[in-house]
mmCIF file of C-alpha atoms in Angstrom:
data_model
loop_
_atom_site.group_PDB
_atom_site.id
_atom_site.type_symbol
_atom_site.label_atom_id
_atom_site.label_comp_id
_atom_site.label_asym_id
_atom_site.label_seq_id
_atom_site.Cartn_x
_atom_site.Cartn_y
_atom_site.Cartn_z
ATOM 1 C CA UNK A 1 0.000 0.000 0.000
ATOM 2 C CA UNK A 2 1.239 3.515 -0.800
ATOM 3 C CA UNK A 3 1.132 6.280 1.794
ATOM 4 C CA UNK A 4 -0.052 8.725 -0.862
ATOM 5 C CA UNK A 5 -0.896 12.423 -0.635
ATOM 6 C CA UNK A 6 -3.299 14.171 -3.007
ATOM 7 C CA UNK A 7 -1.419 15.256 -6.109
ATOM 8 C CA UNK A 8 -1.861 15.480 -9.825
ATOM 9 C CA UNK A 9 0.129 15.653 -13.013
ATOM 10 C CA UNK A 10 -0.119 18.855 -14.988
ATOM 11 C CA UNK A 11 -2.726 18.349 -17.736
ATOM 12 C CA UNK A 12 -0.489 20.370 -20.040
ATOM 13 C CA UNK A 13 2.584 18.199 -19.548
ATOM 14 C CA UNK A 14 4.030 16.597 -22.666
ATOM 15 C CA UNK A 15 5.377 13.174 -21.896
ATOM 16 C CA UNK A 16 6.834 12.603 -25.367
ATOM 17 C CA UNK A 17 8.974 15.741 -25.173
ATOM 18 C CA UNK A 18 12.661 14.758 -25.523
ATOM 19 C CA UNK A 19 14.051 18.213 -24.678
ATOM 20 C CA UNK A 20 16.855 17.780 -22.098
ATOM 21 C CA UNK A 21 16.217 19.634 -18.841
ATOM 22 C CA UNK A 22 18.708 20.547 -16.136
ATOM 23 C CA UNK A 23 18.591 18.340 -13.052
ATOM 24 C CA UNK A 24 17.678 20.404 -9.955
ATOM 25 C CA UNK A 25 19.237 17.855 -7.571
ATOM 26 C CA UNK A 26 22.637 18.370 -9.206
ATOM 27 C CA UNK A 27 22.528 22.096 -8.374
ATOM 28 C CA UNK A 28 21.432 22.304 -4.750
ATOM 29 C CA UNK A 29 21.694 25.626 -2.997
ATOM 30 C CA UNK A 30 23.461 25.978 0.359
ATOM 31 C CA UNK A 31 20.103 26.308 2.137
ATOM 32 C CA UNK A 32 19.008 22.779 1.146
ATOM 33 C CA UNK A 33 19.527 20.200 3.885
ATOM 34 C CA UNK A 34 21.160 16.980 2.656
ATOM 35 C CA UNK A 35 20.644 13.820 4.731
ATOM 36 C CA UNK A 36 23.288 11.239 3.852
ATOM 37 C CA UNK A 37 22.017 7.717 4.427
ATOM 38 C CA UNK A 38 24.397 5.198 5.981
ATOM 39 C CA UNK A 39 24.160 1.430 5.610
ATOM 40 C CA UNK A 40 22.456 1.211 9.012
ATOM 41 C CA UNK A 41 19.870 3.805 7.962
ATOM 42 C CA UNK A 42 19.039 1.892 4.783
ATOM 43 C CA UNK A 43 18.883 -1.378 6.700
ATOM 44 C CA UNK A 44 16.462 0.211 9.181
ATOM 45 C CA UNK A 45 14.175 1.302 6.326
ATOM 46 C CA UNK A 46 14.305 -2.208 4.877
ATOM 47 C CA UNK A 47 13.526 -3.836 8.218
ATOM 48 C CA UNK A 48 10.595 -1.473 8.828
ATOM 49 C CA UNK A 49 9.105 -2.275 5.420
ATOM 50 C CA UNK A 50 9.737 -6.009 5.828
ATOM 51 C CA UNK A 51 8.180 -6.047 9.317
ATOM 52 C CA UNK A 52 5.092 -4.252 8.025
ATOM 53 C CA UNK A 53 4.719 -6.523 5.005
ATOM 54 C CA UNK A 54 5.180 -9.700 6.997
ATOM 55 C CA UNK A 55 2.509 -8.497 9.447
ATOM 56 C CA UNK A 56 0.160 -7.745 6.562
ATOM 57 C CA UNK A 57 0.687 -11.206 5.099
ATOM 58 C CA UNK A 58 0.000 -12.743 8.514
ATOM 59 C CA UNK A 59 -3.217 -10.675 8.714
ATOM 60 C CA UNK A 60 -4.343 -11.880 5.281
ATOM 61 C CA UNK A 61 -3.482 -15.433 6.314
ATOM 62 C CA UNK A 62 -5.688 -15.064 9.408
ATOM 63 C CA UNK A 63 -8.586 -13.949 7.205
ATOM 64 C CA UNK A 64 -7.912 -16.890 4.905
ATOM 65 C CA UNK A 65 -7.900 -19.406 7.757
ATOM 66 C CA UNK A 66 -11.098 -17.875 9.150
ATOM 67 C CA UNK A 67 -12.826 -18.599 5.807
ATOM 68 C CA UNK A 68 -13.219 -14.879 5.032
ATOM 69 C CA UNK A 69 -12.471 -15.658 1.371
ATOM 70 C CA UNK A 70 -14.336 -18.974 1.267
ATOM 71 C CA UNK A 71 -13.349 -22.496 2.168
ATOM 72 C CA UNK A 72 -9.616 -22.571 3.053
ATOM 73 C CA UNK A 73 -7.737 -24.589 0.485
ATOM 74 C CA UNK A 74 -10.190 -23.837 -2.309
ATOM 75 C CA UNK A 75 -8.940 -22.198 -5.470
ATOM 76 C CA UNK A 76 -11.226 -19.191 -4.953
ATOM 77 C CA UNK A 77 -9.990 -18.600 -1.388
ATOM 78 C CA UNK A 78 -6.338 -18.902 -2.370
ATOM 79 C CA UNK A 79 -6.772 -16.505 -5.285
ATOM 80 C CA UNK A 80 -8.640 -13.939 -3.165
ATOM 81 C CA UNK A 81 -6.003 -14.062 -0.410
ATOM 82 C CA UNK A 82 -3.231 -13.712 -2.980
ATOM 83 C CA UNK A 83 -4.896 -10.655 -4.528
ATOM 84 C CA UNK A 84 -5.360 -8.960 -1.152
ATOM 85 C CA UNK A 85 -1.692 -9.683 -0.348
ATOM 86 C CA UNK A 86 -0.653 -7.818 -3.504
ATOM 87 C CA UNK A 87 -2.784 -4.822 -2.533
ATOM 88 C CA UNK A 88 -1.888 -4.708 1.168
ATOM 89 C CA UNK A 89 1.915 -4.893 0.970
ATOM 90 C CA UNK A 90 4.479 -2.256 0.094
ATOM 91 C CA UNK A 91 7.349 -2.365 -2.376
ATOM 92 C CA UNK A 92 10.325 -0.255 -3.429
ATOM 93 C CA UNK A 93 8.087 2.403 -4.958
ATOM 94 C CA UNK A 94 6.825 3.214 -1.443
ATOM 95 C CA UNK A 95 10.101 4.347 0.079
ATOM 96 C CA UNK A 96 11.414 5.931 -3.131
ATOM 97 C CA UNK A 97 8.231 8.006 -3.383
ATOM 98 C CA UNK A 98 8.375 8.973 0.303
ATOM 99 C CA UNK A 99 11.949 10.218 -0.063
ATOM 100 C CA UNK A 100 11.477 11.831 -3.468
ATOM 101 C CA UNK A 101 8.401 13.854 -2.440
ATOM 102 C CA UNK A 102 9.935 15.136 0.808
ATOM 103 C CA UNK A 103 10.170 18.931 0.621
ATOM 104 C CA UNK A 104 12.200 19.361 3.829
ATOM 105 C CA UNK A 105 15.457 17.741 2.720
ATOM 106 C CA UNK A 106 17.264 15.743 0.053
ATOM 107 C CA UNK A 107 18.322 12.208 0.921
ATOM 108 C CA UNK A 108 21.560 10.923 -0.534
ATOM 109 C CA UNK A 109 23.053 7.420 -0.686
ATOM 110 C CA UNK A 110 25.717 5.484 -2.568
ATOM 111 C CA UNK A 111 26.460 1.866 -3.450
ATOM 112 C CA UNK A 112 28.114 1.139 -0.091
ATOM 113 C CA UNK A 113 25.038 2.317 1.820
ATOM 114 C CA UNK A 114 22.615 0.291 -0.319
ATOM 115 C CA UNK A 115 24.518 -2.948 -0.961
ATOM 116 C CA UNK A 116 23.578 -4.680 2.310
ATOM 117 C CA UNK A 117 19.841 -4.131 1.785
ATOM 118 C CA UNK A 118 20.071 -5.425 -1.780
ATOM 119 C CA UNK A 119 21.571 -8.644 -0.404
ATOM 120 C CA UNK A 120 19.053 -9.116 2.456
ATOM 121 C CA UNK A 121 15.632 -8.081 1.123
ATOM 122 C CA UNK A 122 13.485 -9.057 -1.841
ATOM 123 C CA UNK A 123 13.193 -6.615 -4.775
ATOM 124 C CA UNK A 124 14.691 -3.727 -2.784
ATOM 125 C CA UNK A 125 15.237 -1.113 -5.509
ATOM 126 C CA UNK A 126 14.120 0.393 -8.800
ATOM 127 C CA UNK A 127 17.545 0.926 -10.390
ATOM 128 C CA UNK A 128 20.987 -0.733 -10.468
ATOM 129 C CA UNK A 129 23.304 0.230 -7.610
ATOM 130 C CA UNK A 130 26.580 -1.215 -8.954
ATOM 131 C CA UNK A 131 29.078 1.651 -9.279
ATOM 132 C CA UNK A 132 26.430 4.050 -7.995
ATOM 133 C CA UNK A 133 28.371 7.117 -6.982
ATOM 134 C CA UNK A 134 25.415 9.088 -5.671
ATOM 135 C CA UNK A 135 21.615 8.795 -5.518
ATOM 136 C CA UNK A 136 19.597 11.827 -4.504
ATOM 137 C CA UNK A 137 15.844 11.962 -3.780
ATOM 138 C CA UNK A 138 13.760 14.955 -2.787
ATOM 139 C CA UNK A 139 11.568 17.870 -3.867
ATOM 140 C CA UNK A 140 9.774 15.725 -6.438
ATOM 141 C CA UNK A 141 12.893 14.453 -8.206
ATOM 142 C CA UNK A 142 15.333 11.532 -8.403
ATOM 143 C CA UNK A 143 18.936 11.832 -9.556
ATOM 144 C CA UNK A 144 21.479 9.014 -10.006
ATOM 145 C CA UNK A 145 25.143 9.321 -10.974
ATOM 146 C CA UNK A 146 27.373 6.345 -11.788
ATOM 147 C CA UNK A 147 31.134 5.875 -11.974
ATOM 148 C CA UNK A 148 31.643 4.332 -15.425
ATOM 149 C CA UNK A 149 35.380 4.954 -15.792
ATOM 150 C CA UNK A 150 36.496 1.314 -15.776
ATOM 151 C CA UNK A 151 35.149 -1.749 -17.599
ATOM 152 C CA UNK A 152 33.217 -4.300 -15.556
ATOM 153 C CA UNK A 153 31.585 -7.686 -16.159
ATOM 154 C CA UNK A 154 30.329 -9.419 -13.037
ATOM 155 C CA UNK A 155 27.366 -11.030 -11.258
ATOM 156 C CA UNK A 156 25.748 -9.087 -8.409
ATOM 157 C CA UNK A 157 23.080 -9.966 -5.834
ATOM 158 C CA UNK A 158 19.769 -8.179 -6.236
ATOM 159 C CA UNK A 159 16.976 -9.293 -3.945
ATOM 160 C CA UNK A 160 17.677 -13.020 -4.221
ATOM 161 C CA UNK A 161 18.619 -12.898 -7.901
ATOM 162 C CA UNK A 162 22.082 -12.984 -9.410
ATOM 163 C CA UNK A 163 22.167 -10.550 -12.300
ATOM 164 C CA UNK A 164 24.893 -9.791 -14.803
ATOM 165 C CA UNK A 165 26.190 -6.213 -14.720
ATOM 166 C CA UNK A 166 28.622 -4.756 -17.236
ATOM 167 C CA UNK A 167 30.206 -1.381 -17.899
ATOM 168 C CA UNK A 168 31.491 -0.794 -21.388
ATOM 169 C CA UNK A 169 30.973 1.149 -24.595
ATOM 170 C CA UNK A 170 27.786 0.320 -26.512
ATOM 171 C CA UNK A 171 26.777 1.156 -30.066
ATOM 172 C CA UNK A 172 23.398 2.862 -29.775
ATOM 173 C CA UNK A 173 21.790 4.393 -32.854
ATOM 174 C CA UNK A 174 25.166 4.477 -34.539
ATOM 175 C CA UNK A 175 26.845 6.313 -31.654
ATOM 176 C CA UNK A 176 29.360 4.989 -29.141
ATOM 177 C CA UNK A 177 28.071 5.510 -25.597
ATOM 178 C CA UNK A 178 29.504 4.546 -22.229
ATOM 179 C CA UNK A 179 26.769 2.753 -20.233
ATOM 180 C CA UNK A 180 26.123 0.470 -17.288
ATOM 181 C CA UNK A 181 24.208 -2.624 -18.411
ATOM 182 C CA UNK A 182 22.083 -4.839 -16.152
ATOM 183 C CA UNK A 183 20.513 -8.008 -17.573
ATOM 184 C CA UNK A 184 17.293 -8.017 -15.574
ATOM 185 C CA UNK A 185 15.218 -11.239 -15.353
ATOM 186 C CA UNK A 186 11.463 -10.810 -15.873
ATOM 187 C CA UNK A 187 8.485 -12.791 -14.639
ATOM 188 C CA UNK A 188 8.275 -14.569 -17.991
ATOM 189 C CA UNK A 189 11.670 -16.232 -17.565
ATOM 190 C CA UNK A 190 13.019 -13.750 -20.065
ATOM 191 C CA UNK A 191 15.637 -10.998 -19.776
ATOM 192 C CA UNK A 192 15.599 -7.303 -20.633
ATOM 193 C CA UNK A 193 18.772 -5.233 -20.701
ATOM 194 C CA UNK A 194 18.624 -2.028 -18.652
ATOM 195 C CA UNK A 195 21.155 0.603 -19.761
ATOM 196 C CA UNK A 196 22.098 3.494 -17.469
ATOM 197 C CA UNK A 197 24.316 6.456 -18.414
ATOM 198 C CA UNK A 198 26.632 8.351 -16.098
ATOM 199 C CA UNK A 199 23.681 10.548 -15.052
ATOM 200 C CA UNK A 200 19.951 9.750 -14.851
ATOM 201 C CA UNK A 201 17.126 11.932 -13.565
ATOM 202 C CA UNK A 202 13.327 12.008 -13.416
ATOM 203 C CA UNK A 203 10.386 13.664 -11.703
ATOM 204 C CA UNK A 204 8.041 11.800 -9.359
ATOM 205 C CA UNK A 205 4.363 12.485 -8.602
ATOM 206 C CA UNK A 206 2.002 10.760 -6.168
ATOM 207 C CA UNK A 207 -1.701 10.646 -6.962
ATOM 208 C CA UNK A 208 -4.923 9.715 -5.199
ATOM 209 C CA UNK A 209 -7.870 9.301 -7.564
ATOM 210 C CA UNK A 210 -11.481 8.206 -7.256
ATOM 211 C CA UNK A 211 -11.441 6.467 -10.629
ATOM 212 C CA UNK A 212 -12.899 5.351 -12.924
ATOM 213 C CA UNK A 213 -12.903 2.416 -12.816
ATOM 214 C CA UNK A 214 -12.319 2.445 -9.034
ATOM 215 C CA UNK A 215 -10.317 4.382 -6.405
ATOM 216 C CA UNK A 216 -6.545 3.966 -6.596
ATOM 217 C CA UNK A 217 -3.251 5.444 -5.475
ATOM 218 C CA UNK A 218 -0.433 5.917 -7.965
ATOM 219 C CA UNK A 219 3.240 6.777 -8.225
ATOM 220 C CA UNK A 220 4.363 8.206 -11.565
ATOM 221 C CA UNK A 221 7.998 8.652 -12.581
ATOM 222 C CA UNK A 222 8.123 10.921 -15.609
ATOM 223 C CA UNK A 223 10.336 13.358 -17.528
ATOM 224 C CA UNK A 224 12.908 10.558 -17.471
ATOM 225 C CA UNK A 225 16.340 11.360 -18.892
ATOM 226 C CA UNK A 226 18.986 8.716 -19.522
ATOM 227 C CA UNK A 227 17.392 5.288 -18.993
ATOM 228 C CA UNK A 228 17.347 2.942 -22.004
ATOM 229 C CA UNK A 229 15.949 -0.569 -22.433
ATOM 230 C CA UNK A 230 17.269 -3.035 -24.981
ATOM 231 C CA UNK A 231 15.106 -5.927 -26.167
ATOM 232 C CA UNK A 232 14.546 -6.349 -29.898
ATOM 233 C CA UNK A 233 15.839 -2.812 -30.334
ATOM 234 C CA UNK A 234 16.829 0.063 -28.036
ATOM 235 C CA UNK A 235 13.921 1.953 -26.452
ATOM 236 C CA UNK A 236 13.804 5.141 -24.372
ATOM 237 C CA UNK A 237 11.085 5.116 -21.683
ATOM 238 C CA UNK A 238 9.499 8.456 -20.864
ATOM 239 C CA UNK A 239 7.575 7.362 -17.741
ATOM 240 C CA UNK A 240 6.902 4.467 -15.356
ATOM 241 C CA UNK A 241 3.537 4.172 -13.596
ATOM 242 C CA UNK A 242 2.673 2.057 -10.526
ATOM 243 C CA UNK A 243 -0.819 2.011 -9.012
ATOM 244 C CA UNK A 244 -2.799 0.035 -6.449
ATOM 245 C CA UNK A 245 -6.226 0.057 -4.805
ATOM 246 C CA UNK A 246 -6.432 1.126 -1.159
ATOM 247 C CA UNK A 247 -7.770 -1.655 1.034
ATOM 248 C CA UNK A 248 -9.276 -1.666 4.496
ATOM 249 C CA UNK A 249 -8.302 -3.815 7.491
ATOM 250 C CA UNK A 250 -10.886 -6.481 6.664
ATOM 251 C CA UNK A 251 -9.802 -6.982 3.068
ATOM 252 C CA UNK A 252 -13.000 -5.528 1.651
ATOM 253 C CA UNK A 253 -11.672 -4.906 -1.869
ATOM 254 C CA UNK A 254 -13.461 -7.210 -4.274
ATOM 255 C CA UNK A 255 -11.733 -8.576 -7.379
ATOM 256 C CA UNK A 256 -14.231 -6.611 -9.500
ATOM 257 C CA UNK A 257 -12.803 -3.251 -8.354
ATOM 258 C CA UNK A 258 -9.255 -4.212 -7.342
ATOM 259 C CA UNK A 259 -6.551 -2.438 -9.326
ATOM 260 C CA UNK A 260 -2.803 -2.875 -9.266
ATOM 261 C CA UNK A 261 -0.206 -2.771 -11.991
ATOM 262 C CA UNK A 262 2.895 -1.255 -13.528
ATOM 263 C CA UNK A 263 3.234 0.195 -17.000
ATOM 264 C CA UNK A 264 6.156 1.734 -18.811
ATOM 265 C CA UNK A 265 5.499 4.507 -21.327
ATOM 266 C CA UNK A 266 7.552 4.351 -24.523
ATOM 267 C CA UNK A 267 6.040 6.548 -27.221
ATOM 268 C CA UNK A 268 5.855 5.019 -30.695
ATOM 269 C CA UNK A 269 7.460 1.760 -29.554
ATOM 270 C CA UNK A 270 8.708 -0.449 -32.358
ATOM 271 C CA UNK A 271 10.426 -3.808 -31.961
ATOM 272 C CA UNK A 272 12.978 -5.273 -34.342
ATOM 273 C CA UNK A 273 11.937 -8.930 -34.256
ATOM 274 C CA UNK A 274 14.156 -11.400 -36.168
ATOM 275 C CA UNK A 275 12.649 -12.643 -39.450
ATOM 276 C CA UNK A 276 9.648 -10.277 -39.141
ATOM 277 C CA UNK A 277 8.985 -6.677 -40.150
ATOM 278 C CA UNK A 278 9.366 -4.072 -37.410
ATOM 279 C CA UNK A 279 6.412 -4.489 -35.045
ATOM 280 C CA UNK A 280 4.588 -1.507 -33.542
ATOM 281 C CA UNK A 281 2.908 -1.750 -30.118
ATOM 282 C CA UNK A 282 0.810 0.319 -27.754
ATOM 283 C CA UNK A 283 2.829 2.945 -25.905
ATOM 284 C CA UNK A 284 1.840 1.671 -22.435
ATOM 285 C CA UNK A 285 3.515 -1.697 -21.913
ATOM 286 C CA UNK A 286 2.981 -3.922 -18.872
ATOM 287 C CA UNK A 287 6.049 -4.858 -16.827
ATOM 288 C CA UNK A 288 6.501 -7.039 -13.755
ATOM 289 C CA UNK A 289 4.678 -5.995 -10.604
ATOM 290 C CA UNK A 290 7.397 -5.365 -7.998
ATOM 291 C CA UNK A 291 7.644 -7.869 -5.177
ATOM 292 C CA UNK A 292 6.889 -6.780 -1.605
ATOM 293 C CA UNK A 293 9.954 -6.029 0.453
ATOM 294 C CA UNK A 294 10.441 -8.969 2.833
ATOM 295 C CA UNK A 295 13.473 -10.728 4.265
ATOM 296 C CA UNK A 296 14.909 -13.343 1.936
ATOM 297 C CA UNK A 297 14.708 -15.794 4.852
ATOM 298 C CA UNK A 298 10.923 -15.227 4.872
ATOM 299 C CA UNK A 299 10.758 -16.431 1.268
ATOM 300 C CA UNK A 300 12.513 -19.646 2.267
ATOM 301 C CA UNK A 301 9.643 -20.959 4.361
ATOM 302 C CA UNK A 302 8.082 -18.533 6.863
ATOM 303 C CA UNK A 303 5.318 -17.360 4.518
ATOM 304 C CA UNK A 304 1.686 -18.654 4.377
ATOM 305 C CA UNK A 305 1.127 -21.888 2.460
ATOM 306 C CA UNK A 306 -1.098 -20.206 -0.171
ATOM 307 C CA UNK A 307 1.913 -18.132 -1.284
ATOM 308 C CA UNK A 308 4.284 -20.123 -3.484
ATOM 309 C CA UNK A 309 7.795 -18.662 -3.336
ATOM 310 C CA UNK A 310 10.934 -18.866 -5.413
ATOM 311 C CA UNK A 311 14.283 -17.546 -4.171
ATOM 312 C CA UNK A 312 13.594 -14.117 -5.700
ATOM 313 C CA UNK A 313 9.901 -13.701 -4.845
ATOM 314 C CA UNK A 314 6.341 -14.978 -4.836
ATOM 315 C CA UNK A 315 4.919 -16.793 -7.848
ATOM 316 C CA UNK A 316 1.971 -15.126 -9.601
ATOM 317 C CA UNK A 317 2.755 -11.673 -8.186
ATOM 318 C CA UNK A 318 1.196 -9.830 -11.135
ATOM 319 C CA UNK A 319 -1.059 -6.906 -11.972
ATOM 320 C CA UNK A 320 -4.848 -7.017 -11.741
ATOM 321 C CA UNK A 321 -7.505 -4.987 -13.531
ATOM 322 C CA UNK A 322 -7.271 -2.386 -16.313
ATOM 323 C CA UNK A 323 -5.111 0.706 -16.572
ATOM 324 C CA UNK A 324 -7.019 3.542 -14.813
ATOM 325 C CA UNK A 325 -8.601 5.950 -17.273
ATOM 326 C CA UNK A 326 -6.796 9.039 -15.965
ATOM 327 C CA UNK A 327 -3.389 7.419 -16.315
ATOM 328 C CA UNK A 328 -4.130 6.197 -19.815
ATOM 329 C CA UNK A 329 -5.318 9.697 -20.674
ATOM 330 C CA UNK A 330 -2.030 11.180 -19.502
ATOM 331 C CA UNK A 331 -0.032 8.547 -21.381
ATOM 332 C CA UNK A 332 -2.097 7.715 -24.474
ATOM 333 C CA UNK A 333 -1.508 4.820 -26.832
ATOM 334 C CA UNK A 334 -0.864 6.494 -30.183
#
C-alpha cells in the first residue's frame, strides 16, 4: 500500500517531449539540507518495510484461515487471499516516493550504503546500484550518478537474484556511448537489458484518484532522462507508472474493483523482431509488478502456504484490472 498524498500531473505536460532539462538535484543551494544515508539507515528502512509486510501477510493469512475468502484450500480462497496480499503490501516504490516527495530535505546514498539491503531483502530497488556514486531523492525528483570509468563484467546480488552487470561502450543508434548494463530477469523467464548512463534523472508524482474504474493510489515517474531498455531494439522510456487500490483492514476490496499494476510509457514503440517486419505496439507496456519487500529468509519458508515462493519472490505476483482511465489519458496509446 502507498502512503499517498493528493497530487496530480499537470494536464499540459508533454510526456513525449525529448528536450533535455537541467537536473535540480545536481545544483542544490546551500540552504538545502542533505541527509546522507548510511548502511544502518538503509537497513532500518528495509527492516521497517519487511516487518510491516510480513505483518500484513499474517493478517491476510488469518482472514484466509477464518474462511473470510471462502473455504480454506479452495482455489477461490487462495486466489482472493493472494490478490489482497498484492494490494496490502508495500514495495520499493513506497520508500522511493516517500523520499522523493519530501520537501524538507534531500536524501543521498551510494552503493556502499545500499549494498547490504540489496543482499538481504526481496526486490529492494528500482535501479541498479553497482558503481552508484550518488543517488539523490527529494523535492519531487530523483537523480542518479554512476562511476563508469572502468570496464566491468560481473554477477551481483539483487533481492535473491544474481544478475549480470557490465560497464562498457555500446553502439546505440550508430553512436558509441559509455553505459552500465544490467541483464534483468522478468516474470516470464526472459531478460531485458537495462542501460544506465553516467547521469539519470526524473520527476516523481504521487496521486490519489477516485477512478474510474475504481479508487486507486499511484506513483508516476516521468520526464525521465537517460534510462534505455534493450530488447529487440533500443527503447527510451518516458515514464513508469505504478498504481494500487487502497484496502481496508478487513480486506474488503473485491476482485471486481481491485486495481494494481505497472506500466512503462515508450512513445511510438517499435520492436525489431528477427525474421519479421518491425512491429509496432501500444505505448503503455505492462512490466513485472514489484515484489513486496520482505526478508529473503521469509521467502525460504516462513510465509503462508497459499503463497508459493521462489528464491527471488512470490509466484503469480502480477497486476490485476485495467489501466485507470486518468493514467491512460495522460499517457495515451498512439
